[in-house]
Tab-separated table of C-alpha atoms and ligand atoms in Angstrom:
chain	number	residue	atom	x	y	z
A	1	MET	CA	24.758	-8.829	-20.174
A	2	SER	CA	27.658	-10.162	-18.093
A	3	ALA	CA	27.779	-10.199	-14.279
A	4	ASP	CA	30.396	-7.505	-14.631
A	5	ASP	CA	27.821	-5.081	-16.026
A	6	GLN	CA	25.300	-5.726	-13.295
A	7	LEU	CA	24.743	-4.184	-9.886
A	8	SER	CA	26.005	-6.634	-7.222
A	9	ARG	CA	28.253	-6.703	-4.157
A	10	ALA	CA	31.159	-7.401	-6.517
A	11	THR	CA	30.525	-4.332	-8.695
A	12	LEU	CA	29.629	-2.013	-5.787
A	13	PRO	CA	33.225	-0.784	-5.247
A	14	ARG	CA	33.199	0.586	-8.815
A	15	LEU	CA	30.412	3.016	-7.941
A	16	ALA	CA	31.171	6.554	-6.778
A	17	PRO	CA	31.039	6.653	-2.949
A	18	GLU	CA	27.885	8.809	-2.900
A	19	LEU	CA	26.051	6.127	-4.895
A	20	ARG	CA	26.866	3.305	-2.464
A	21	PRO	CA	24.566	2.060	0.328
A	22	ALA	CA	24.577	3.665	3.761
A	23	VAL	CA	25.410	0.242	5.264
A	24	ASP	CA	27.643	-2.642	4.322
A	25	PRO	CA	25.058	-5.342	3.534
A	26	ALA	CA	27.571	-8.034	4.518
A	27	GLU	CA	27.279	-6.829	8.116
A	28	LEU	CA	23.486	-7.212	8.304
A	29	ARG	CA	21.483	-10.283	9.305
A	30	THR	CA	17.849	-11.100	8.624
A	31	ARG	CA	15.936	-9.694	11.574
A	32	ILE	CA	12.921	-8.499	9.573
A	33	VAL	CA	10.764	-10.538	7.224
A	34	HIS	CA	8.817	-8.441	4.740
A	35	PHE	CA	5.919	-9.711	2.615
A	36	GLY	CA	5.497	-7.846	-0.682
A	37	LEU	CA	8.568	-7.161	-2.748
A	38	GLY	CA	7.106	-4.249	-4.724
A	39	ALA	CA	8.601	-0.856	-5.481
A	40	PHE	CA	6.891	0.759	-2.492
A	41	HIS	CA	8.684	-1.398	0.068
A	42	ARG	CA	12.013	-0.876	-1.653
A	43	ALA	CA	11.542	2.909	-1.623
A	44	HIS	CA	10.102	3.200	1.880
A	45	GLN	CA	10.582	0.711	4.739
A	46	ALA	CA	13.849	-0.586	3.260
A	47	VAL	CA	15.242	2.970	3.275
A	48	TYR	CA	14.215	3.664	6.893
A	49	THR	CA	15.700	0.311	7.924
A	50	GLU	CA	18.956	0.984	6.105
A	51	HIS	CA	19.375	4.349	7.837
A	52	ALA	CA	18.340	2.927	11.216
A	53	ALA	CA	20.966	0.183	10.858
A	54	ALA	CA	23.617	2.638	9.673
A	55	ARG	CA	22.969	5.151	12.457
A	56	SER	CA	22.606	2.624	15.292
A	57	GLY	CA	25.190	0.077	14.190
A	58	GLU	CA	22.581	-2.640	14.787
A	59	PRO	CA	22.539	-5.317	12.079
A	60	TRP	CA	18.908	-4.983	10.924
A	61	GLY	CA	18.584	-6.708	7.553
A	62	ILE	CA	15.410	-7.616	5.643
A	63	THR	CA	14.495	-10.812	3.869
A	64	ALA	CA	11.742	-9.871	1.448
A	65	VAL	CA	9.167	-12.431	0.389
A	66	ALA	CA	7.382	-12.081	-2.942
A	67	PRO	CA	3.877	-13.560	-2.680
A	68	ARG	CA	3.732	-14.300	-6.424
A	69	SER	CA	6.482	-12.851	-8.526
A	70	ALA	CA	9.290	-15.434	-8.637
A	71	GLY	CA	10.831	-13.338	-11.456
A	72	THR	CA	11.478	-10.421	-9.093
A	73	VAL	CA	13.087	-12.794	-6.588
A	74	ARG	CA	15.417	-14.219	-9.246
A	75	ALA	CA	16.331	-10.736	-10.463
A	76	LEU	CA	16.971	-9.473	-6.946
A	77	ARG	CA	19.108	-12.488	-6.027
A	78	SER	CA	21.182	-12.065	-9.153
A	79	GLN	CA	22.001	-8.547	-7.878
A	80	ASP	CA	22.817	-9.785	-4.324
A	81	CYS	CA	19.544	-8.038	-3.315
A	82	LEU	CA	20.961	-4.594	-4.135
A	83	TYR	CA	18.931	-2.056	-6.120
A	84	SER	CA	18.946	1.664	-6.672
A	85	LEU	CA	16.504	4.323	-5.633
A	86	THR	CA	16.195	7.544	-7.613
A	87	GLU	CA	14.583	10.465	-5.850
A	88	ARG	CA	12.737	12.579	-8.386
A	89	ARG	CA	12.732	16.253	-7.496
A	90	PRO	CA	11.226	18.972	-9.652
A	91	ASP	CA	14.759	20.297	-10.195
A	92	GLY	CA	16.559	17.018	-10.903
A	93	HIS	CA	17.201	13.638	-9.387
A	94	ARG	CA	19.541	11.751	-7.124
A	95	THR	CA	20.300	8.037	-7.346
A	96	ARG	CA	21.886	5.728	-4.783
A	97	VAL	CA	21.957	2.037	-3.937
A	98	VAL	CA	19.975	0.704	-0.963
A	99	GLY	CA	21.640	-2.041	1.071
A	100	SER	CA	19.157	-3.218	3.706
A	101	VAL	CA	17.614	-6.144	1.804
A	102	VAL	CA	19.754	-9.209	2.404
A	103	GLY	CA	17.517	-12.024	1.215
A	104	ALA	CA	14.706	-12.643	-1.273
A	105	LEU	CA	12.289	-15.581	-1.200
A	106	ALA	CA	9.352	-16.622	-3.367
A	107	MET	CA	6.479	-17.464	-1.039
A	108	GLY	CA	5.363	-20.624	-2.879
A	109	PRO	CA	8.605	-22.385	-3.821
A	110	ASP	CA	10.493	-21.168	-0.732
A	111	ALA	CA	7.701	-21.824	1.786
A	112	GLY	CA	9.986	-23.874	4.074
A	113	ALA	CA	12.529	-21.066	4.264
A	114	VAL	CA	9.799	-18.476	4.929
A	115	ASP	CA	8.393	-20.558	7.789
A	116	ALA	CA	11.853	-21.116	9.217
A	117	LEU	CA	12.451	-17.356	9.319
A	118	LEU	CA	9.057	-16.659	10.888
A	119	ALA	CA	9.988	-19.074	13.682
A	120	ASP	CA	13.569	-17.761	14.000
A	121	PRO	CA	14.161	-16.048	17.387
A	122	GLU	CA	16.481	-13.523	15.639
A	123	VAL	CA	13.536	-12.316	13.546
A	124	THR	CA	11.448	-10.006	15.711
A	125	VAL	CA	9.689	-7.865	13.112
A	126	VAL	CA	7.454	-8.794	10.181
A	127	THR	CA	6.192	-6.068	7.845
A	128	LEU	CA	3.684	-6.251	5.003
A	129	THR	CA	2.882	-4.306	1.837
A	130	VAL	CA	0.491	-6.646	0.092
A	131	THR	CA	-2.203	-4.096	-0.939
A	132	GLU	CA	-5.782	-4.077	0.277
A	133	LYS	CA	-6.689	-7.211	-1.636
A	134	GLY	CA	-3.976	-9.243	0.085
A	135	TYR	CA	-6.021	-9.241	3.306
A	136	HIS	CA	-9.103	-11.010	1.884
A	137	ARG	CA	-11.458	-9.140	4.186
A	138	SER	CA	-15.173	-9.637	3.921
A	139	PRO	CA	-16.771	-6.260	3.106
A	140	ALA	CA	-19.654	-7.175	5.406
A	141	THR	CA	-17.692	-8.111	8.544
A	142	GLY	CA	-14.122	-6.831	8.070
A	143	GLY	CA	-12.969	-10.314	9.096
A	144	LEU	CA	-11.304	-12.938	6.911
A	145	ASP	CA	-13.483	-13.967	3.985
A	146	THR	CA	-13.163	-17.714	4.492
A	147	THR	CA	-15.378	-18.313	1.456
A	148	ALA	CA	-12.920	-16.586	-0.917
A	149	GLY	CA	-11.422	-19.297	-3.162
A	150	PRO	CA	-7.729	-18.813	-2.250
A	151	VAL	CA	-8.506	-18.552	1.495
A	152	ALA	CA	-10.680	-21.681	1.495
A	153	ALA	CA	-7.962	-23.544	-0.436
A	154	ASP	CA	-5.281	-22.426	2.052
A	155	LEU	CA	-7.425	-23.421	5.024
A	156	ALA	CA	-7.748	-26.890	3.522
A	157	ALA	CA	-4.022	-27.103	2.683
A	158	ALA	CA	-2.352	-25.564	5.776
A	159	PRO	CA	0.081	-26.233	7.320
A	160	ASP	CA	1.910	-28.542	4.921
A	161	GLY	CA	0.304	-28.062	1.518
A	162	PRO	CA	1.111	-25.261	-0.902
A	163	LEU	CA	-0.376	-21.932	0.240
A	164	THR	CA	-1.031	-18.916	-1.957
A	165	THR	CA	-2.328	-16.272	0.472
A	166	VAL	CA	-0.022	-14.156	2.610
A	167	VAL	CA	-2.532	-14.388	5.468
A	168	GLY	CA	-2.355	-18.201	5.314
A	169	ARG	CA	1.454	-18.258	5.156
A	170	LEU	CA	1.786	-15.724	7.967
A	171	ALA	CA	-0.721	-17.486	10.224
A	172	THR	CA	0.978	-20.822	9.569
A	173	GLY	CA	4.448	-19.407	10.244
A	174	LEU	CA	3.343	-17.596	13.395
A	175	ALA	CA	1.646	-20.779	14.616
A	176	ALA	CA	4.924	-22.642	14.141
A	177	ARG	CA	6.690	-19.864	16.087
A	178	MET	CA	4.189	-20.201	18.941
A	179	ARG	CA	4.602	-23.998	18.991
A	180	ALA	CA	8.385	-23.596	19.116
A	181	GLY	CA	8.069	-21.163	22.039
A	182	ALA	CA	10.127	-18.528	20.157
A	183	PRO	CA	10.171	-14.975	21.567
A	184	PRO	CA	7.568	-12.307	20.774
A	185	VAL	CA	7.304	-10.723	17.340
A	186	ASP	CA	5.813	-7.500	15.966
A	187	VAL	CA	3.761	-7.742	12.781
A	188	VAL	CA	3.269	-4.395	11.043
A	189	SER	CA	0.812	-3.795	8.235
A	190	CYS	CA	2.062	-1.025	5.942
A	191	ASP	CA	-0.986	-1.006	3.688
A	192	ASN	CA	-3.380	1.885	3.148
A	193	MET	CA	-6.256	0.830	5.395
A	194	ALA	CA	-7.779	2.517	8.432
A	195	ASP	CA	-6.818	0.646	11.586
A	196	ASN	CA	-4.518	-1.592	9.577
A	197	GLY	CA	-2.960	-3.234	12.648
A	198	ALA	CA	-6.319	-4.410	13.956
A	199	ALA	CA	-7.395	-5.421	10.437
A	200	LEU	CA	-4.321	-7.625	10.043
A	201	ALA	CA	-4.650	-9.102	13.547
A	202	ARG	CA	-8.246	-9.973	12.779
A	203	VAL	CA	-7.587	-11.870	9.528
A	204	VAL	CA	-4.599	-13.739	10.970
A	205	HIS	CA	-6.564	-14.770	14.063
A	206	ASP	CA	-9.549	-15.694	11.893
A	207	PHE	CA	-7.315	-17.943	9.797
A	208	VAL	CA	-6.042	-19.800	12.872
A	209	ARG	CA	-9.575	-20.035	14.274
A	210	ALA	CA	-10.953	-21.449	10.996
A	211	SER	CA	-8.068	-23.902	10.563
A	212	ALA	CA	-8.375	-27.608	11.294
A	213	TRP	CA	-5.331	-27.479	13.626
A	214	PRO	CA	-6.082	-29.393	16.826
A	215	ASP	CA	-4.025	-26.894	18.881
A	216	ARG	CA	-5.651	-23.767	17.371
A	217	ALA	CA	-7.061	-22.582	20.713
A	218	GLU	CA	-3.603	-22.760	22.356
A	219	ILE	CA	-2.026	-21.010	19.371
A	220	LEU	CA	-4.512	-18.145	19.671
A	221	ASP	CA	-3.832	-17.937	23.392
A	222	ARG	CA	-0.090	-17.722	22.906
A	223	MET	CA	-0.449	-15.241	20.078
A	224	ALA	CA	-2.421	-12.939	22.358
A	225	GLY	CA	0.657	-12.559	24.552
A	226	ALA	CA	3.472	-12.859	22.015
A	227	VAL	CA	2.382	-11.265	18.712
A	228	THR	CA	1.557	-7.561	18.470
A	229	PHE	CA	0.086	-5.843	15.445
A	230	PRO	CA	0.972	-2.119	15.713
A	231	ALA	CA	-0.862	0.130	13.264
A	232	ALA	CA	1.233	2.172	10.832
A	233	VAL	CA	0.813	4.951	8.301
A	234	VAL	CA	3.229	4.876	5.385
A	235	ASP	CA	3.605	7.673	2.885
A	236	ARG	CA	5.736	8.122	-0.210
A	237	ILE	CA	4.596	8.419	-3.795
A	238	VAL	CA	6.301	5.605	-5.692
A	239	PRO	CA	5.233	5.159	-9.314
A	240	ALA	CA	5.741	1.791	-10.999
A	241	THR	CA	9.243	1.723	-12.542
A	242	GLY	CA	9.268	2.245	-16.301
A	243	GLU	CA	11.895	1.654	-19.014
A	244	ALA	CA	12.981	5.293	-18.877
A	245	ASP	CA	13.563	4.971	-15.108
A	246	ARG	CA	15.725	1.874	-15.620
A	247	ALA	CA	17.712	3.626	-18.332
A	248	ALA	CA	18.246	6.627	-16.036
A	249	ALA	CA	19.459	4.283	-13.260
A	250	VAL	CA	22.014	2.669	-15.593
A	251	ALA	CA	23.215	6.095	-16.649
A	252	ALA	CA	23.655	7.167	-13.027
A	253	LEU	CA	25.238	3.920	-11.786
A	254	GLY	CA	27.260	2.744	-14.767
A	255	VAL	CA	25.893	-0.805	-14.236
A	256	GLN	CA	22.551	-2.467	-15.010
A	257	ASP	CA	19.854	-2.513	-12.343
A	258	ALA	CA	16.732	-4.534	-13.175
A	259	LEU	CA	15.104	-3.598	-9.836
A	260	ALA	CA	15.554	0.178	-9.896
A	261	VAL	CA	12.839	2.186	-8.141
A	262	THR	CA	11.949	5.865	-8.143
A	263	GLY	CA	10.089	7.956	-5.594
A	264	GLU	CA	9.258	11.506	-4.626
A	265	PRO	CA	11.601	13.194	-2.133
A	266	TYR	CA	8.930	13.249	0.607
A	267	ARG	CA	8.475	10.254	2.889
A	268	GLN	CA	6.765	9.656	6.216
A	269	TRP	CA	6.207	6.709	8.557
A	270	VAL	CA	4.026	6.972	11.663
A	271	LEU	CA	3.802	3.884	13.865
A	272	GLU	CA	1.747	2.950	16.896
A	273	ASP	CA	4.111	2.730	19.835
A	274	SER	CA	3.023	-0.717	20.969
A	275	PHE	CA	5.905	-2.982	19.961
A	276	ALA	CA	6.435	-6.050	22.126
A	277	ALA	CA	9.704	-7.209	20.577
A	278	PRO	CA	12.932	-5.485	19.515
A	279	ARG	CA	12.600	-3.321	16.406
A	280	PRO	CA	14.930	-1.117	14.370
A	281	PRO	CA	15.279	2.421	15.749
A	282	TRP	CA	13.445	3.824	12.708
A	283	GLU	CA	13.012	7.088	14.615
A	284	LEU	CA	16.700	7.731	13.842
A	285	ASP	CA	15.515	8.279	10.272
A	286	GLY	CA	12.505	10.419	11.168
A	287	ALA	CA	9.774	7.811	11.794
A	288	LEU	CA	7.269	8.915	14.429
A	289	PHE	CA	6.114	6.622	17.229
A	290	VAL	CA	2.779	7.761	18.648
A	291	PRO	CA	0.158	6.275	20.984
A	292	ASP	CA	-2.568	6.470	18.316
A	293	VAL	CA	-1.985	6.703	14.567
A	294	ALA	CA	-5.662	7.252	13.679
A	295	PRO	CA	-5.451	11.057	13.187
A	296	TYR	CA	-2.516	10.584	10.770
A	297	GLN	CA	-4.038	7.539	9.103
A	298	LEU	CA	-7.440	9.088	8.427
A	299	THR	CA	-5.910	12.349	7.207
A	300	LYS	CA	-3.617	10.501	4.833
A	301	LEU	CA	-6.254	8.070	3.553
A	302	ARG	CA	-8.999	10.633	3.067
A	303	LEU	CA	-6.951	13.604	1.821
A	304	LEU	CA	-3.947	12.141	-0.017
A	305	ASN	CA	-5.272	8.789	-1.168
A	306	GLY	CA	-8.814	10.161	-1.518
A	307	SER	CA	-7.661	12.921	-3.875
A	308	HIS	CA	-5.333	10.544	-5.683
A	309	SER	CA	-8.244	8.253	-6.515
A	310	ALA	CA	-10.450	11.216	-7.491
A	311	LEU	CA	-7.720	12.575	-9.800
A	312	ALA	CA	-7.214	9.096	-11.261
A	313	HIS	CA	-10.865	8.408	-12.112
A	314	LEU	CA	-11.716	11.937	-13.268
A	315	GLY	CA	-8.435	12.225	-15.167
A	316	GLU	CA	-9.210	9.019	-17.058
A	317	VAL	CA	-12.640	10.367	-18.003
A	318	ALA	CA	-10.877	13.443	-19.399
A	319	GLY	CA	-8.430	11.284	-21.394
A	320	LEU	CA	-5.379	12.142	-19.256
A	321	THR	CA	-2.675	9.695	-18.175
A	322	THR	CA	-0.593	10.980	-15.241
A	323	ILE	CA	-1.150	12.749	-11.924
A	324	ALA	CA	1.121	15.668	-12.872
A	325	GLY	CA	-0.737	15.947	-16.217
A	326	THR	CA	-4.088	15.951	-14.415
A	327	MET	CA	-2.896	18.620	-11.985
A	328	ALA	CA	-2.098	20.741	-15.048
A	329	ALA	CA	-5.748	20.561	-16.187
A	330	ASP	CA	-7.662	23.695	-15.167
A	331	TRP	CA	-9.673	21.686	-12.629
A	332	GLY	CA	-6.834	19.545	-11.114
A	333	GLU	CA	-5.770	21.712	-8.209
A	334	ARG	CA	-9.342	22.861	-7.632
A	335	LEU	CA	-10.437	19.234	-7.290
A	336	VAL	CA	-7.765	18.447	-4.680
A	337	ARG	CA	-8.572	21.534	-2.617
A	338	ALA	CA	-12.334	21.060	-2.886
A	339	LEU	CA	-12.153	17.398	-1.913
A	340	CYS	CA	-9.919	18.173	1.068
A	341	ALA	CA	-12.267	20.961	2.192
A	342	GLU	CA	-15.332	18.722	1.834
A	343	VAL	CA	-13.821	15.816	3.739
A	344	SER	CA	-11.862	17.645	6.452
A	345	PRO	CA	-14.826	18.005	8.868
A	346	THR	CA	-14.671	14.178	9.241
A	347	LEU	CA	-11.035	14.211	10.420
A	348	PRO	CA	-9.958	14.035	14.073
A	349	ALA	CA	-9.164	17.515	15.416
A	350	ASP	CA	-5.777	16.387	16.774
A	351	GLY	CA	-4.432	15.385	13.338
A	352	PRO	CA	-2.381	17.385	10.817
A	353	ASP	CA	-3.881	20.723	9.734
A	354	PRO	CA	-5.991	19.864	6.652
A	355	VAL	CA	-5.403	23.190	4.882
A	356	ALA	CA	-1.616	22.953	5.177
A	357	TYR	CA	-1.879	19.269	4.220
A	358	ALA	CA	-3.804	20.192	1.043
A	359	ASP	CA	-1.167	22.832	0.184
A	360	ASP	CA	1.551	20.194	0.469
A	361	LEU	CA	-0.460	17.740	-1.621
A	362	VAL	CA	-0.766	20.220	-4.451
A	363	VAL	CA	3.022	20.625	-4.516
A	364	ARG	CA	3.643	16.874	-4.310
A	365	PHE	CA	1.103	15.969	-6.987
A	366	ARG	CA	2.388	18.661	-9.349
A	367	ASN	CA	5.999	17.361	-9.230
A	368	PRO	CA	6.736	17.244	-12.978
A	369	ALA	CA	9.622	14.808	-12.482
A	370	MET	CA	7.179	12.062	-11.453
A	371	HIS	CA	5.483	9.942	-14.086
A	372	HIS	CA	2.712	8.493	-11.925
A	373	LEU	CA	0.138	6.766	-14.089
A	374	LEU	CA	-3.561	7.235	-13.345
A	375	ARG	CA	-4.010	3.604	-14.387
A	376	GLN	CA	-1.834	2.443	-11.474
A	377	ILE	CA	-3.815	4.446	-8.913
A	378	GLY	CA	-7.150	3.508	-10.508
A	379	SER	CA	-6.444	-0.229	-10.154
A	380	ASP	CA	-8.253	-2.238	-7.440
A	381	ALA	CA	-10.567	0.750	-7.023
A	382	SER	CA	-13.392	-1.242	-5.435
A	383	LEU	CA	-11.096	-1.881	-2.461
A	384	LYS	CA	-9.420	1.513	-2.428
A	385	ILE	CA	-12.446	3.795	-2.532
A	386	THR	CA	-14.055	1.753	0.225
A	387	GLU	CA	-11.253	3.010	2.476
A	388	ARG	CA	-10.699	6.435	0.945
A	389	TRP	CA	-14.143	7.881	0.124
A	390	LEU	CA	-17.010	5.881	1.579
A	391	PRO	CA	-16.409	6.298	5.343
A	392	ALA	CA	-16.173	10.108	4.914
A	393	LEU	CA	-19.203	10.097	2.624
A	394	ARG	CA	-21.220	8.196	5.238
A	395	GLU	CA	-20.182	10.529	8.048
A	396	LEU	CA	-20.947	13.664	6.059
A	397	ARG	CA	-24.342	12.450	4.876
A	398	ALA	CA	-25.269	11.364	8.381
A	399	ARG	CA	-24.675	14.989	9.457
A	400	GLY	CA	-26.743	16.307	6.556
A	401	ALA	CA	-23.684	17.934	4.922
A	402	SER	CA	-23.596	18.232	1.142
A	403	THR	CA	-21.057	16.060	-0.680
A	404	PRO	CA	-20.766	17.326	-4.277
A	405	VAL	CA	-17.073	16.486	-4.731
A	406	LEU	CA	-17.350	12.908	-3.461
A	407	GLU	CA	-20.432	12.473	-5.653
A	408	LEU	CA	-18.497	13.645	-8.698
A	409	ALA	CA	-15.587	11.341	-7.855
A	410	LEU	CA	-17.939	8.427	-7.336
A	411	ALA	CA	-19.609	9.155	-10.684
A	412	ALA	CA	-16.226	9.080	-12.428
A	413	TRP	CA	-15.347	5.759	-10.792
A	414	ALA	CA	-18.767	4.333	-11.702
A	415	HIS	CA	-18.340	5.573	-15.267
A	416	GLY	CA	-15.094	3.629	-15.586
A	417	THR	CA	-16.593	0.331	-14.398
A	418	ARG	CA	-18.737	-0.051	-17.491
A	419	ARG	CA	-16.260	-2.224	-19.303
A	420	ALA	CA	-13.936	-4.588	-17.455
A	421	ALA	CA	-10.458	-3.919	-18.887
A	422	ALA	CA	-8.326	-6.846	-20.018
A	423	PRO	CA	-6.497	-7.878	-17.926
A	424	PRO	CA	-8.976	-6.723	-15.279
A	425	SER	CA	-7.644	-3.959	-13.052
A	426	ASP	CA	-10.013	-4.771	-10.175
A	427	PRO	CA	-10.917	-8.092	-8.529
A	428	ALA	CA	-14.591	-7.050	-8.725
A	429	ALA	CA	-14.343	-5.912	-12.389
A	430	GLU	CA	-16.796	-8.458	-13.763
A	431	ALA	CA	-19.372	-7.963	-11.025
A	432	LEU	CA	-19.125	-4.194	-11.545
A	433	ALA	CA	-19.453	-4.377	-15.332
A	434	ALA	CA	-22.534	-6.586	-14.871
A	435	CYS	CA	-24.263	-3.711	-13.009
A	436	TRP	CA	-24.494	-1.864	-16.332
A	437	ARG	CA	-27.073	-4.341	-17.665
A	438	SER	CA	-29.622	-1.742	-16.561
A	439	ALA	CA	-27.667	1.101	-18.208
A	440	ASP	CA	-30.897	2.767	-19.349
A	441	ARG	CA	-31.700	3.242	-15.637
A	442	PRO	CA	-28.545	4.959	-14.356
A	443	VAL	CA	-29.744	5.347	-10.760
A	444	GLU	CA	-30.296	1.577	-10.599
A	445	THR	CA	-26.806	1.051	-11.955
A	446	VAL	CA	-25.290	3.293	-9.273
A	447	ARG	CA	-27.221	1.391	-6.600
A	448	ALA	CA	-26.022	-1.952	-7.908
A	449	LEU	CA	-22.406	-0.742	-8.061
A	450	LEU	CA	-22.526	0.438	-4.450
A	451	ARG	CA	-23.923	-2.921	-3.381
A	452	VAL	CA	-20.942	-4.676	-5.014
A	453	LEU	CA	-18.761	-2.507	-2.751
A	454	GLY	CA	-20.689	-3.791	0.269
A	455	ALA	CA	-22.213	-0.299	0.731
A	456	GLY	CA	-25.911	-1.217	0.829
A	457	ASP	CA	-26.603	1.763	3.112
A	458	LEU	CA	-25.299	4.221	0.520
A	459	ALA	CA	-27.121	2.322	-2.240
A	460	ASP	CA	-30.366	3.067	-0.381
A	461	ASP	CA	-29.591	6.801	-0.185
A	462	ASP	CA	-31.777	8.054	-3.058
A	463	ALA	CA	-30.460	11.600	-2.986
A	464	LEU	CA	-26.913	10.271	-3.318
A	465	THR	CA	-27.529	7.760	-6.100
A	466	THR	CA	-29.525	10.331	-8.088
A	467	ALA	CA	-26.818	12.980	-7.677
A	468	VAL	CA	-24.183	10.505	-8.851
A	469	ALA	CA	-26.230	9.391	-11.857
A	470	ASP	CA	-26.926	13.041	-12.796
A	471	ARG	CA	-23.197	13.483	-13.366
A	472	PHE	CA	-23.007	10.823	-16.081
A	473	PRO	CA	-23.987	12.931	-19.132
A	474	ALA	CA	-21.150	15.452	-18.574
A	475	LEU	CA	-18.674	12.645	-17.913
A	476	ASP	CA	-19.850	10.841	-21.071
A	477	ALA	CA	-18.821	13.982	-22.911
A	478	GLY	CA	-15.379	13.892	-21.192
A	479	ARG	CA	-16.206	16.994	-19.135
A	480	VAL	CA	-15.200	17.491	-15.492
A	481	ASP	CA	-17.415	20.173	-13.943
A	482	ILE	CA	-16.344	21.224	-10.478
B	501	LIG	C1	-1.808	5.625	-4.444
B	501	LIG	C2	-0.854	5.273	-3.301
B	501	LIG	O1	-1.671	3.810	-5.944
B	501	LIG	C3	-2.381	4.393	-5.119
B	501	LIG	O2	-3.512	4.020	-4.872
B	501	LIG	O3	-2.820	6.442	-3.952
B	501	LIG	O4	0.013	4.259	-3.642
B	501	LIG	C4	-0.062	6.514	-2.854
B	501	LIG	O5	0.838	6.937	-3.861
B	501	LIG	C5	0.695	6.244	-1.577
B	501	LIG	O6	-0.187	5.782	-0.602
B	501	LIG	C6	1.401	7.506	-1.105
B	501	LIG	O7	1.909	7.309	0.159
């Protein structure tokens, strides 16, 4: 492949005008640093930022940092950080190039450049999509798990040694910013966790507190006044890009695009209105700024992500592979509606209407143009279901409400933990598989699995563990009985 066949600033003029970015990337500067260079960021925050820059004329550009994948960084740089986004609608699709990413760095090899940007007064916003496991939270305390291998290694190595955790790199960079007396900065978690702003603030502060830096108390003091962590709810279904998606992008663009992404038409971003430093006017592209994101966050986590995980684990039991395929099973839509109805009494009354929300979910999940693999949603389940199912389960059981749908979902998840896949699709895969040593005593197995999740209270709920274990025989036979 020659450079002539590849998407880049040089080949951009060859594209039809409707395929070109909404902004001229040459006019943007790095004012946002983003950690996590995955498809979700490219199809969500990068799009809002591009439109905000285009509509305001302000030069908001993003330098995206890949925590691990140096390959993605190389590929992105070779395309001058341009890539295409294809919106997949039930009745067709629409492709265009996104122009808001202006730099790409690999967190390890480019650590100096990452730190320099974090201390740069021009950079006033940092965003993150590093998935739940990127936060290294202790299930027991919610704080930083300083005993986790990578965290302990980073604490010993910071500030000058090689760091592998985003929390370590971010804390180190922010500390350097505080030492340099640079202006305030907003740090926005865009991961699917309740109270994600506070969760991120906690692990970053914990890292500084546990460091050996002689000035750590002053750093924490300065951070209290100069670094805010607004909470945010992000929403767009973005399946991992497959070969067919890349081929479709080439067909639409007429040039190669190794970083093509696809997404559903729907997108939403709700942010806590507590920014201390300049930020892009994302509201120009429909983002909502609200005093408290909790009603949106809990509704999204428990209804959308909760049903996604339930569809993923039950669909796998039934031998299915995609969300749209699972929605076509005779129980798919029923599962989504039943889960939403079961969980909705736990949602704040001032949030979105749960019945209308469930109606929308059914339409979004059924979108036949989306090839969203159950395997992708089922990965890292020990961290996901802890956010999506367990808090609602606890609340409902404390009120004496019955929880048949969550029990069924939990049984399907438990069923899938029996054998750790290779490569493992969950950081706790081995510990979970080990719980099946007492497979002849299924209730014991369920208890042990819940303990691995840090849910000792639920493990001690005999009615729950028995109800979950009672579901195993039907699931063994590949049957989903709702
Ligand atoms: C999904 C989410 O992979 C998953 O676990 O549930 O990525 C989901 O598609 C997004 O949160 C939708 O906004």
